[in-house]
Amino acid sequence: MTALNVVVLAAGQGKRMYSNLPKVLHKLAGKPLLQHVMDSANALNPSKLCIVYGHGGEAVPNAFPECSATWVIQEPQLGTGHAVMQTIPHLDPDGLTLILYGDVPLTQTSTLRRLAEIAGQGKLAVLSLELADPTGYGRIVRNNLGDITAIVEHKDASSDQLTIREVNTGIMAMPTKHLGRWLSQLKNDNAQKEFYLTDIIVMAVRDNVTVAAVHPSGQWETLGINSKVQLAELERTHQAHIARALLEQGVTLADPARIDVRGTLNCGQDVFIDINCIFEGNVTLGDNVSVSMGCALKNVTVASGTQIAPYSVLEDAIVGADCRIGPYARLRPGTKLCDGAHVGNFVELKNSELGKGSKANHLAYVGDATVGSNVNIGAGTITCNYDGANKHRTIIEDDVFIGSDTQLVAPVTVRKGATLGAGTTLTQEAPAGELTISRASQITIPGWKRPEKISKK
């Protein structure tokens, strides 16, 4: 199999972003633009991935510490052809080279694969499309037979060439042996005084190398980002594609225009998602799961039949079947709800397991705790898990009833079937099957007067 080199041009400044952040690090659907491009490239299993950076300096490679790509700096920045020149020493000369752009995030792997397949036939493959308004784009120039003979940048195009609607996206693939030779012959005698990568088209025609066009499935695959306006528009375009795919899979969306998926969302049958929900990382929703308005889920697995009420936040949690969560509940990292558990309004769990059929329905904090099955946690209950230096664990066994306004000072254990009276501060083990209670004695002070506010004259 022919080796595939992928070159990603990511050195641009992005002046119209009006930001100190390098353009390719701005996020689309929760990921940097450049990450989208790298993910599509890596899906092709390239033998070499080279990323050309420049503006922002080391901020760009430093943003991807686990990336195995070869990072190549372009200084000074003298155009796209000059950028690719910097990568030639790092490429396999006997393979193919695919050239991508770090600010064009949504080109599909299937489209890139078609480009590589054509390049594998010894051709120069370019990604082109027709636009109703091609202003600003390089034009694809063809001869009377329909063969591509050149790509002319907008600023250098003649009046006749400006009427051409087929445009170049900049994405192309070719045998690397041709690319190196053509790049060495580039000149910068143009309006921008830059070395244009597109000038290699004329060289290919001169060398009798066929130039073939590949068309994407839609214009959105080729859209680049040069401003916050374009970023926002492409975000909605991308989310609309995700929403449509979910609908086609049978998911019910209350409003497809009001959902944000910033990662991977896998859904079973008969899933319902209300408006303004956000899904980040890897989220899996089982059959008959309902997610109400305004919820945020990140790296969460939810089993079948669970209902999540409005404005609940779940992160790095595992939720069993037929659970009830919210409204206004928060499941922090390390939380596990077993089947049938209930977590109600203004309840927060962290690094805790809530057993089968257990309930914490109101105004509670359960942190660093293991809670058994059929436990009732009353309103205002707190596991006091932090002593100012270290975290400690609370163990609550099966069939425990915890009265309202109880504090469990960890490390502490509540044995099976125990009952804690309301207002208890538990510092020692509560024995099984017994009532444990600790309260200050109630007293009344006769004749006590409430202080009065001193008026200011």
mmCIF file of N, CA, C and O in Angstrom, residues 378-433:
data_model
loop_
_atom_site.group_PDB
_atom_site.id
_atom_site.type_symbol
_atom_site.label_atom_id
_atom_site.label_comp_id
_atom_site.label_asym_id
_atom_site.label_seq_id
_atom_site.Cartn_x
_atom_site.Cartn_y
_atom_site.Cartn_z
ATOM 1 N N GLY A 378 -32.408 12.258 53.989
ATOM 2 C CA GLY A 378 -33.310 13.379 54.198
ATOM 3 C C GLY A 378 -32.755 14.711 53.740
ATOM 4 O O GLY A 378 -31.547 14.881 53.509
ATOM 5 N N ALA A 379 -33.651 15.686 53.625
ATOM 6 C CA ALA A 379 -33.274 17.027 53.167
ATOM 7 C C ALA A 379 -32.242 17.640 54.096
ATOM 8 O O ALA A 379 -32.318 17.505 55.320
ATOM 9 N N GLY A 380 -31.283 18.324 53.505
ATOM 10 C CA GLY A 380 -30.281 19.033 54.296
ATOM 11 C C GLY A 380 -29.165 18.157 54.815
ATOM 12 O O GLY A 380 -28.319 18.628 55.587
ATOM 13 N N THR A 381 -29.098 16.891 54.405
ATOM 14 C CA THR A 381 -28.054 15.981 54.871
ATOM 15 C C THR A 381 -26.732 16.279 54.169
ATOM 16 O O THR A 381 -26.692 16.530 52.965
ATOM 17 N N ILE A 382 -25.657 16.212 54.946
ATOM 18 C CA ILE A 382 -24.321 16.473 54.406
ATOM 19 C C ILE A 382 -23.362 15.403 54.900
ATOM 20 O O ILE A 382 -23.321 15.093 56.096
ATOM 21 N N THR A 383 -22.576 14.845 53.976
ATOM 22 C CA THR A 383 -21.434 14.030 54.374
ATOM 23 C C THR A 383 -20.240 14.966 54.510
ATOM 24 O O THR A 383 -19.807 15.579 53.541
ATOM 25 N N CYS A 384 -19.749 15.095 55.720
ATOM 26 C CA CYS A 384 -18.617 16.001 55.989
ATOM 27 C C CYS A 384 -17.333 15.234 55.700
ATOM 28 O O CYS A 384 -16.733 14.624 56.587
ATOM 29 N N ASN A 385 -16.926 15.246 54.421
ATOM 30 C CA ASN A 385 -15.866 14.350 53.961
ATOM 31 C C ASN A 385 -14.474 14.964 53.996
ATOM 32 O O ASN A 385 -13.486 14.266 53.801
ATOM 33 N N TYR A 386 -14.356 16.249 54.268
ATOM 34 C CA TYR A 386 -13.067 16.940 54.150
ATOM 35 C C TYR A 386 -12.699 17.562 55.491
ATOM 36 O O TYR A 386 -13.468 18.341 56.066
ATOM 37 N N ASP A 387 -11.527 17.210 55.996
ATOM 38 C CA ASP A 387 -11.092 17.735 57.294
ATOM 39 C C ASP A 387 -10.169 18.941 57.171
ATOM 40 O O ASP A 387 -9.558 19.379 58.154
ATOM 41 N N GLY A 388 -10.077 19.464 55.979
ATOM 42 C CA GLY A 388 -9.192 20.602 55.727
ATOM 43 C C GLY A 388 -7.888 20.195 55.077
ATOM 44 O O GLY A 388 -7.171 21.049 54.555
ATOM 45 N N ALA A 389 -7.587 18.901 55.115
ATOM 46 C CA ALA A 389 -6.359 18.414 54.500
ATOM 47 C C ALA A 389 -6.608 17.160 53.668
ATOM 48 O O ALA A 389 -6.043 17.003 52.589
ATOM 49 N N ASN A 390 -7.471 16.265 54.150
ATOM 50 C CA ASN A 390 -7.699 14.988 53.487
ATOM 51 C C ASN A 390 -9.191 14.699 53.367
ATOM 52 O O ASN A 390 -10.002 15.173 54.161
ATOM 53 N N LYS A 391 -9.524 13.877 52.357
ATOM 54 C CA LYS A 391 -10.894 13.420 52.172
ATOM 55 C C LYS A 391 -11.075 12.072 52.876
ATOM 56 O O LYS A 391 -10.177 11.232 52.874
ATOM 57 N N HIS A 392 -12.247 11.875 53.469
ATOM 58 C CA HIS A 392 -12.557 10.631 54.173
ATOM 59 C C HIS A 392 -13.882 10.092 53.673
ATOM 60 O O HIS A 392 -14.737 10.836 53.208
ATOM 61 N N ARG A 393 -14.071 8.770 53.839
ATOM 62 C CA ARG A 393 -15.231 8.123 53.239
ATOM 63 C C ARG A 393 -16.313 7.816 54.269
ATOM 64 O O ARG A 393 -16.031 7.489 55.423
ATOM 65 N N THR A 394 -17.550 7.933 53.795
ATOM 66 C CA THR A 394 -18.721 7.577 54.590
ATOM 67 C C THR A 394 -19.332 6.305 54.012
ATOM 68 O O THR A 394 -19.516 6.200 52.800
ATOM 69 N N ILE A 395 -19.650 5.351 54.877
ATOM 70 C CA ILE A 395 -20.293 4.104 54.460
ATOM 71 C C ILE A 395 -21.696 4.074 55.051
ATOM 72 O O ILE A 395 -21.876 4.163 56.280
ATOM 73 N N ILE A 396 -22.687 3.946 54.176
ATOM 74 C CA ILE A 396 -24.080 3.832 54.607
ATOM 75 C C ILE A 396 -24.614 2.525 54.045
ATOM 76 O O ILE A 396 -24.710 2.354 52.827
ATOM 77 N N GLU A 397 -24.952 1.603 54.922
ATOM 78 C CA GLU A 397 -25.380 0.281 54.474
ATOM 79 C C GLU A 397 -26.857 0.285 54.073
ATOM 80 O O GLU A 397 -27.527 1.323 54.127
ATOM 81 N N ASP A 398 -27.370 -0.890 53.671
ATOM 82 C CA ASP A 398 -28.731 -1.002 53.134
ATOM 83 C C ASP A 398 -29.792 -0.608 54.165
ATOM 84 O O ASP A 398 -29.594 -0.742 55.375
ATOM 85 N N ASP A 399 -30.931 -0.146 53.643
ATOM 86 C CA ASP A 399 -32.155 0.079 54.421
ATOM 87 C C ASP A 399 -31.986 1.087 55.552
ATOM 88 O O ASP A 399 -32.673 1.013 56.575
ATOM 89 N N VAL A 400 -31.120 2.034 55.366
ATOM 90 C CA VAL A 400 -30.903 3.092 56.365
ATOM 91 C C VAL A 400 -31.860 4.249 56.097
ATOM 92 O O VAL A 400 -32.127 4.587 54.939
ATOM 93 N N PHE A 401 -32.345 4.858 57.186
ATOM 94 C CA PHE A 401 -33.140 6.086 57.084
ATOM 95 C C PHE A 401 -32.373 7.196 57.784
ATOM 96 O O PHE A 401 -32.048 7.093 58.975
ATOM 97 N N ILE A 402 -32.080 8.262 57.009
ATOM 98 C CA ILE A 402 -31.337 9.396 57.564
ATOM 99 C C ILE A 402 -32.265 10.587 57.621
ATOM 100 O O ILE A 402 -32.764 11.063 56.588
ATOM 101 N N GLY A 403 -32.526 11.098 58.824
ATOM 102 C CA GLY A 403 -33.421 12.225 58.991
ATOM 103 C C GLY A 403 -32.834 13.512 58.446
ATOM 104 O O GLY A 403 -31.630 13.636 58.197
ATOM 105 N N SER A 404 -33.697 14.492 58.279
ATOM 106 C CA SER A 404 -33.279 15.773 57.708
ATOM 107 C C SER A 404 -32.243 16.468 58.575
ATOM 108 O O SER A 404 -32.177 16.276 59.796
ATOM 109 N N ASP A 405 -31.435 17.298 57.908
ATOM 110 C CA ASP A 405 -30.443 18.142 58.576
ATOM 111 C C ASP A 405 -29.449 17.320 59.395
ATOM 112 O O ASP A 405 -29.103 17.663 60.518
ATOM 113 N N THR A 406 -28.993 16.216 58.807
ATOM 114 C CA THR A 406 -28.014 15.352 59.465
ATOM 115 C C THR A 406 -26.638 15.594 58.867
ATOM 116 O O THR A 406 -26.495 15.770 57.659
ATOM 117 N N GLN A 407 -25.628 15.603 59.730
ATOM 118 C CA GLN A 407 -24.242 15.706 59.279
ATOM 119 C C GLN A 407 -23.521 14.426 59.652
ATOM 120 O O GLN A 407 -23.521 14.020 60.819
ATOM 121 N N LEU A 408 -22.897 13.788 58.652
ATOM 122 C CA LEU A 408 -22.124 12.572 58.884
ATOM 123 C C LEU A 408 -20.650 12.928 58.748
ATOM 124 O O LEU A 408 -20.174 13.227 57.646
ATOM 125 N N VAL A 409 -19.940 12.920 59.877
ATOM 126 C CA VAL A 409 -18.551 13.379 59.898
ATOM 127 C C VAL A 409 -17.645 12.192 59.597
ATOM 128 O O VAL A 409 -17.426 11.324 60.453
ATOM 129 N N ALA A 410 -17.119 12.153 58.405
ATOM 130 C CA ALA A 410 -16.320 11.020 57.949
ATOM 131 C C ALA A 410 -14.911 11.061 58.573
ATOM 132 O O ALA A 410 -14.415 12.137 58.934
ATOM 133 N N PRO A 411 -14.288 9.866 58.726
ATOM 134 C CA PRO A 411 -14.802 8.550 58.325
ATOM 135 C C PRO A 411 -15.819 8.032 59.338
ATOM 136 O O PRO A 411 -15.589 8.094 60.544
ATOM 137 N N VAL A 412 -16.918 7.532 58.803
ATOM 138 C CA VAL A 412 -17.982 7.047 59.677
ATOM 139 C C VAL A 412 -18.815 6.027 58.909
ATOM 140 O O VAL A 412 -18.895 6.083 57.680
ATOM 141 N N THR A 413 -19.444 5.098 59.674
ATOM 142 C CA THR A 413 -20.257 4.044 59.064
ATOM 143 C C THR A 413 -21.634 4.010 59.721
ATOM 144 O O THR A 413 -21.750 4.105 60.948
ATOM 145 N N VAL A 414 -22.648 3.864 58.870
ATOM 146 C CA VAL A 414 -24.011 3.678 59.354
ATOM 147 C C VAL A 414 -24.421 2.253 58.967
ATOM 148 O O VAL A 414 -24.509 1.930 57.782
ATOM 149 N N ARG A 415 -24.666 1.424 59.974
ATOM 150 C CA ARG A 415 -24.929 0.019 59.719
ATOM 151 C C ARG A 415 -26.350 -0.229 59.208
ATOM 152 O O ARG A 415 -27.237 0.607 59.321
ATOM 153 N N LYS A 416 -26.551 -1.430 58.667
ATOM 154 C CA LYS A 416 -27.786 -1.810 57.994
ATOM 155 C C LYS A 416 -29.017 -1.576 58.870
ATOM 156 O O LYS A 416 -29.040 -1.949 60.041
ATOM 157 N N GLY A 417 -30.015 -0.937 58.268
ATOM 158 C CA GLY A 417 -31.282 -0.744 58.941
ATOM 159 C C GLY A 417 -31.295 0.321 60.005
ATOM 160 O O GLY A 417 -32.318 0.506 60.689
ATOM 161 N N ALA A 418 -30.214 1.052 60.185
ATOM 162 C CA ALA A 418 -30.159 2.094 61.218
ATOM 163 C C ALA A 418 -31.035 3.272 60.823
ATOM 164 O O ALA A 418 -31.301 3.512 59.642
ATOM 165 N N THR A 419 -31.459 4.016 61.852
ATOM 166 C CA THR A 419 -32.194 5.256 61.644
ATOM 167 C C THR A 419 -31.450 6.369 62.374
ATOM 168 O O THR A 419 -31.073 6.224 63.530
ATOM 169 N N LEU A 420 -31.238 7.488 61.668
ATOM 170 C CA LEU A 420 -30.621 8.665 62.276
ATOM 171 C C LEU A 420 -31.691 9.734 62.416
ATOM 172 O O LEU A 420 -32.331 10.113 61.428
ATOM 173 N N GLY A 421 -31.899 10.221 63.633
ATOM 174 C CA GLY A 421 -32.907 11.237 63.856
ATOM 175 C C GLY A 421 -32.518 12.561 63.225
ATOM 176 O O GLY A 421 -31.335 12.881 63.056
ATOM 177 N N ALA A 422 -33.528 13.350 62.894
ATOM 178 C CA ALA A 422 -33.280 14.655 62.278
ATOM 179 C C ALA A 422 -32.381 15.499 63.172
ATOM 180 O O ALA A 422 -32.513 15.503 64.394
ATOM 181 N N GLY A 423 -31.462 16.216 62.527
ATOM 182 C CA GLY A 423 -30.574 17.118 63.254
ATOM 183 C C GLY A 423 -29.372 16.441 63.873
ATOM 184 O O GLY A 423 -28.615 17.092 64.601
ATOM 185 N N THR A 424 -29.161 15.181 63.580
ATOM 186 C CA THR A 424 -28.048 14.448 64.185
ATOM 187 C C THR A 424 -26.718 14.832 63.548
ATOM 188 O O THR A 424 -26.611 14.983 62.332
ATOM 189 N N THR A 425 -25.695 14.963 64.397
ATOM 190 C CA THR A 425 -24.316 15.075 63.925
ATOM 191 C C THR A 425 -23.622 13.782 64.325
ATOM 192 O O THR A 425 -23.369 13.538 65.512
ATOM 193 N N LEU A 426 -23.359 12.935 63.337
ATOM 194 C CA LEU A 426 -22.841 11.598 63.600
ATOM 195 C C LEU A 426 -21.324 11.587 63.483
ATOM 196 O O LEU A 426 -20.772 11.909 62.429
ATOM 197 N N THR A 427 -20.662 11.228 64.579
ATOM 198 C CA THR A 427 -19.196 11.167 64.577
ATOM 199 C C THR A 427 -18.688 9.761 64.871
ATOM 200 O O THR A 427 -17.493 9.496 64.744
ATOM 201 N N GLN A 428 -19.596 8.860 65.275
ATOM 202 C CA GLN A 428 -19.231 7.479 65.569
ATOM 203 C C GLN A 428 -20.189 6.550 64.837
ATOM 204 O O GLN A 428 -21.254 6.959 64.391
ATOM 205 N N GLU A 429 -19.803 5.286 64.771
ATOM 206 C CA GLU A 429 -20.620 4.312 64.052
ATOM 207 C C GLU A 429 -22.039 4.244 64.612
ATOM 208 O O GLU A 429 -22.229 4.209 65.840
ATOM 209 N N ALA A 430 -23.025 4.205 63.694
ATOM 210 C CA ALA A 430 -24.415 4.018 64.082
ATOM 211 C C ALA A 430 -24.742 2.537 63.974
ATOM 212 O O ALA A 430 -24.620 1.956 62.896
ATOM 213 N N PRO A 431 -25.165 1.883 65.058
ATOM 214 C CA PRO A 431 -25.376 0.431 65.031
ATOM 215 C C PRO A 431 -26.580 0.022 64.195
ATOM 216 O O PRO A 431 -27.514 0.796 63.994
ATOM 217 N N ALA A 432 -26.564 -1.194 63.719
ATOM 218 C CA ALA A 432 -27.612 -1.719 62.849
ATOM 219 C C ALA A 432 -28.953 -1.765 63.576
ATOM 220 O O ALA A 432 -29.038 -2.133 64.756
ATOM 221 N N GLY A 433 -30.003 -1.372 62.884
ATOM 222 C CA GLY A 433 -31.357 -1.524 63.369
ATOM 223 C C GLY A 433 -31.739 -0.634 64.531
ATOM 224 O O GLY A 433 -32.838 -0.788 65.079
#
